[in-house]
Short mmCIF file of C-alpha atoms and ligand atoms in Angstrom, two decimals:
data_model
loop_
_atom_site.label_atom_id
_atom_site.label_comp_id
_atom_site.label_asym_id
_atom_site.label_seq_id
_atom_site.Cartn_x
_atom_site.Cartn_y
_atom_site.Cartn_z
CA UNK A 204 -0.29 -0.02 0.29
CA UNK A 205 1.38 3.81 -0.43
CA UNK A 206 1.30 6.14 1.93
CA UNK A 207 -1.82 6.45 3.38
CA UNK A 208 -4.03 10.11 2.74
CA UNK A 209 -6.09 11.27 5.38
CA UNK A 210 -7.76 14.30 7.41
CA UNK A 211 -6.76 15.67 10.45
CA UNK A 212 -9.72 17.97 12.58
CA UNK A 213 -9.11 19.74 15.58
CA UNK A 214 -12.63 20.32 17.77
CA UNK A 215 -11.08 23.77 19.56
CA UNK A 216 -10.65 25.03 16.34
CA UNK A 217 -14.12 24.57 14.53
CA UNK A 218 -16.50 27.40 15.24
CA UNK A 219 -19.23 25.23 12.93
CA UNK A 220 -19.45 27.68 10.46
CA UNK A 221 -19.92 25.30 7.81
CA UNK A 222 -17.53 26.79 5.46
CA UNK A 223 -15.99 23.25 4.94
CA UNK A 224 -19.29 22.01 3.89
CA UNK A 225 -20.38 24.95 1.55
CA UNK A 226 -16.55 24.62 -0.33
CA UNK A 227 -17.02 21.31 -0.83
CA UNK A 228 -20.75 21.11 -2.20
CA UNK A 229 -19.12 24.25 -4.28
CA UNK A 230 -16.11 22.48 -5.86
CA UNK A 231 -18.02 19.22 -6.68
CA UNK A 232 -21.35 20.86 -7.50
CA UNK A 233 -23.09 18.04 -5.64
CA UNK A 234 -27.09 17.96 -5.85
CA UNK A 235 -28.33 20.96 -3.99
CA UNK A 236 -29.94 20.50 -0.20
CA UNK A 237 -29.77 16.35 0.48
CA UNK A 238 -25.96 15.45 -0.84
CA UNK A 239 -23.75 16.95 1.44
CA UNK A 240 -20.30 14.92 0.95
CA UNK A 241 -18.81 16.71 3.91
CA UNK A 242 -21.04 18.31 6.94
CA UNK A 243 -20.95 19.53 10.68
CA UNK A 244 -22.95 18.13 13.40
CA UNK A 245 -22.86 19.50 16.58
CA UNK A 246 -22.70 16.62 19.76
CA UNK A 247 -23.87 17.97 23.29
CA UNK A 248 -23.07 16.68 27.16
CA UNK A 249 -23.62 16.95 30.24
CA UNK A 250 -26.69 18.48 32.04
CA UNK A 251 -27.32 22.62 32.93
CA UNK A 252 -24.90 24.56 33.96
CA UNK A 253 -22.35 21.23 33.51
CA UNK A 254 -23.71 21.22 29.15
CA UNK A 255 -21.57 21.75 26.79
CA UNK A 256 -21.13 21.33 22.96
CA UNK A 257 -19.02 20.47 20.43
CA UNK A 258 -18.71 21.03 16.39
CA UNK A 259 -17.67 17.86 14.62
CA UNK A 260 -17.05 17.92 10.69
CA UNK A 261 -17.55 15.02 9.04
CA UNK A 262 -16.92 12.86 6.08
CA UNK A 263 -15.73 9.56 4.50
CA UNK A 264 -13.21 8.28 6.74
CA UNK A 265 -11.11 6.47 4.15
CA UNK A 266 -11.47 3.87 6.23
CA UNK A 267 -8.60 0.99 6.46
CA UNK A 268 -11.33 -1.61 6.66
CA UNK A 269 -14.02 0.37 4.91
CA UNK A 270 -17.11 -1.65 5.54
CA UNK A 271 -18.74 -0.82 2.52
CA UNK A 272 -16.47 -2.42 0.22
CA UNK A 273 -17.04 -5.22 1.87
CA UNK A 274 -20.40 -5.11 1.10
CA UNK A 275 -20.40 -3.20 -2.59
CA UNK A 276 -21.77 -6.35 -5.21
CA UNK A 277 -20.07 -4.94 -8.09
CA UNK A 278 -16.63 -4.19 -6.68
CA UNK A 279 -17.77 0.15 -7.77
CA UNK A 280 -16.03 0.82 -4.05
CA UNK A 281 -12.07 0.92 -3.81
CA UNK A 282 -9.84 0.87 -1.27
CA UNK A 283 -7.27 2.28 -3.74
CA UNK A 284 -3.52 0.67 -3.59
CA UNK A 285 -2.15 3.84 -4.14
CA UNK A 286 -3.19 6.23 -1.61
CA UNK A 287 -5.62 3.97 0.57
CA UNK A 288 -8.36 6.66 -0.40
CA UNK A 289 -11.79 5.13 -1.04
CA UNK A 290 -13.52 5.79 -4.30
CA UNK A 291 -17.20 4.56 -5.60
CA UNK A 292 -16.88 3.92 -9.49
CA UNK A 293 -19.93 5.25 -10.90
CA UNK A 294 -19.48 3.75 -13.81
CA UNK A 295 -19.85 0.14 -11.75
CA UNK A 296 -22.29 1.27 -8.87
CA UNK A 297 -26.11 0.00 -9.59
CA UNK A 298 -27.42 2.13 -6.68
CA UNK A 299 -27.86 -0.39 -4.32
CA UNK A 300 -27.57 1.11 -1.38
CA UNK A 301 -25.62 -1.77 0.41
CA UNK A 302 -22.46 0.60 1.23
CA UNK A 303 -24.75 2.84 2.86
CA UNK A 304 -26.37 0.94 4.94
CA UNK A 305 -23.23 -0.49 5.90
CA UNK A 306 -21.14 2.53 6.81
CA UNK A 307 -21.30 3.54 10.66
CA UNK A 308 -21.20 7.56 9.10
CA UNK A 309 -23.62 7.78 6.66
CA UNK A 310 -20.93 9.16 3.80
CA UNK A 311 -21.87 7.68 0.50
CA UNK A 312 -25.11 9.30 -0.43
CA UNK A 313 -27.64 8.99 -3.71
CA UNK A 314 -27.47 11.63 -5.85
CA UNK A 315 -30.11 12.39 -8.62
CA UNK A 316 -29.22 9.37 -10.96
CA UNK A 317 -29.50 7.26 -7.99
CA UNK A 318 -25.95 6.50 -7.76
CA UNK A 319 -24.08 7.04 -4.62
CA UNK A 320 -21.26 9.40 -3.95
CA UNK A 321 -18.92 10.79 -1.50
CA UNK A 322 -15.93 12.21 -0.35
CA UNK A 323 -12.75 11.57 -2.37
CA UNK A 324 -10.32 13.47 -0.39
CA UNK A 325 -10.29 16.28 -3.85
CA UNK A 326 -8.88 13.61 -6.06
CA UNK A 327 -10.43 15.59 -8.98
CA UNK A 328 -13.43 17.87 -9.09
CA UNK A 329 -17.03 17.47 -9.73
CA UNK A 330 -19.12 14.50 -9.22
CA UNK A 331 -17.64 11.76 -10.99
CA UNK A 332 -15.75 9.87 -8.25
CA UNK A 333 -11.76 10.41 -9.01
CA UNK A 334 -11.59 6.36 -8.93
CA UNK A 335 -9.27 6.56 -12.08
CA UNK A 336 -7.13 9.49 -10.85
CA UNK A 337 -3.53 9.20 -10.19
CA UNK A 338 -2.29 8.68 -6.20
CA UNK A 339 -2.40 11.69 -4.16
CA UNK A 340 1.52 11.92 -4.18
CA UNK A 341 1.59 11.40 -8.10
CA UNK A 342 -0.80 14.08 -8.45
CA UNK A 343 1.54 16.44 -5.86
CA UNK A 344 4.88 15.66 -7.57
CA UNK A 345 3.61 16.74 -11.08
CA UNK A 346 2.43 19.99 -8.90
CA UNK A 347 -1.31 18.93 -9.87
CA UNK A 348 -3.47 17.75 -6.54
CA UNK A 349 -6.02 19.94 -5.75
CA UNK A 350 -6.01 21.32 -1.51
CA UNK A 351 -9.72 19.90 -0.47
CA UNK A 352 -12.04 22.30 -0.80
CA UNK A 353 -12.86 22.01 3.13
CA UNK A 354 -9.17 22.06 4.37
CA UNK A 355 -8.63 25.58 1.92
CA UNK A 356 -12.12 27.20 3.19
CA UNK A 357 -11.95 26.10 6.56
CA UNK A 358 -12.47 29.82 8.08
CA UNK A 359 -11.09 28.06 11.83
CA UNK A 360 -7.99 26.48 10.58
CA UNK A 361 -9.33 23.26 12.43
CA UNK A 362 -8.83 20.81 8.86
CA UNK A 363 -6.17 19.42 7.37
CA UNK A 364 -5.22 16.92 4.82
CA UNK A 365 -2.09 14.76 4.19
CA UNK A 366 -0.03 11.78 4.16
CA UNK A 367 -1.23 10.47 7.73
CA UNK A 368 2.30 10.44 9.01
CA UNK A 369 3.04 13.98 8.35
CA UNK A 370 -0.38 14.86 9.82
CA UNK A 371 0.38 12.87 13.06
CA UNK A 372 3.40 14.52 13.23
CA UNK A 373 1.52 17.69 14.33
CA UNK A 374 -1.24 15.82 16.70
CA UNK A 375 -1.11 15.45 20.22
CA UNK A 376 0.37 12.07 21.29
CA UNK A 377 -3.08 11.67 22.89
CA UNK A 378 -4.57 11.89 19.63
CA UNK A 379 -1.93 9.64 17.94
CA UNK A 380 -2.16 7.22 20.40
CA UNK A 381 -6.44 7.71 19.86
CA UNK A 382 -5.84 7.29 16.00
CA UNK A 383 -3.56 4.10 16.22
CA UNK A 384 -6.80 2.16 18.25
CA UNK A 385 -9.15 3.44 15.02
CA UNK A 386 -9.59 1.61 12.04
CA UNK A 387 -10.52 5.14 10.30
CA UNK A 388 -7.88 7.74 8.62
CA UNK A 389 -8.69 10.68 10.74
CA UNK A 390 -6.95 12.06 13.11
CA UNK A 391 -9.03 14.33 16.13
CA UNK A 392 -7.23 16.79 17.97
CA UNK A 393 -8.34 18.12 21.17
CA UNK A 394 -7.09 19.49 23.38
CA UNK A 395 -9.55 18.33 25.92
CA UNK A 396 -11.12 21.97 26.27
CA UNK A 397 -13.95 20.46 24.14
CA UNK A 398 -14.42 16.83 25.54
CA UNK A 399 -15.74 15.25 21.93
CA UNK A 400 -13.15 12.37 21.73
CA UNK A 401 -11.84 10.37 18.70
CA UNK A 402 -14.25 8.20 16.81
CA UNK A 403 -16.76 8.61 20.07
CA UNK A 404 -17.52 11.70 19.36
CA UNK A 405 -18.26 11.39 15.60
CA UNK A 406 -19.92 8.06 16.07
CA UNK A 407 -22.17 9.93 18.76
CA UNK A 408 -22.78 12.65 15.96
CA UNK A 409 -23.85 10.73 13.30
CA UNK A 410 -26.05 9.29 15.36
CA UNK A 411 -27.46 12.17 16.64
CA UNK A 412 -28.29 13.69 13.12
S1 SF4 B 152 -16.24 6.10 6.14
FE1 SF4 B 152 -17.70 4.77 5.21
S2 SF4 B 152 -18.01 5.57 3.19
FE2 SF4 B 152 -15.98 6.18 4.05
S3 SF4 B 152 -14.51 4.00 4.18
FE3 SF4 B 152 -15.33 4.35 5.47
S4 SF4 B 152 -17.14 2.94 5.90
FE4 SF4 B 152 -16.40 3.25 3.73
S1 SF4 B 153 -15.12 25.57 8.04
FE1 SF4 B 153 -13.65 24.92 9.22
S2 SF4 B 153 -14.08 26.05 11.47
FE2 SF4 B 153 -15.87 26.19 9.88
S3 SF4 B 153 -17.20 24.56 10.32
FE3 SF4 B 153 -15.80 23.49 9.02
S4 SF4 B 153 -14.39 22.68 10.32
FE4 SF4 B 153 -15.32 24.12 10.84
#
């Protein structure tokens, strides 16, 4: 496997403005309304006066053992050897929806054409999947790699993307340890000011939405 790419997210820096989600929709020209490759959820914990809310910006996690890939009957979903990004080949998708059921984060979503689509870590622009795109490292070497739109437009500097090894260098030790225990490729880094921790908070946000 080539170098795994992923996202980094710092809940303490996120202000819940949704600029990331809107930037993603604009870049990929996704269908208005119901298709959100990235979305911002709020996790609430405790009771007044010890009550806290944390914003979590969510997209596909490009999981290590991607359950969506396992259930896809046509082989449309692939965890790429070259960069670990999980893509949907819309030429092969038959719209059965199994991946949507298998994904714990609600990432694959139906477009108006009845086929599934989701985050491709900006392998390319538009509603296509990027399945045939060169690896992110090759794109970078050619000066053609797109900075993911969500990272580009993040107002709070809460999001980053890149080879996971590089992202871990900037993560706290606690976040790095949590990351090692997860089977997804998003590093959630919190200083503890906001209490959302790793995948637990992400799953809660998904369940609450
Ligand atoms: S987050 Fe969902 S769609 Fe993305 S790789 Fe994991 S199971 Fe598949
Ligand atoms: S753009 Fe950045 S600050 Fe705004 S909601 Fe998205 S992650 Fe949070």
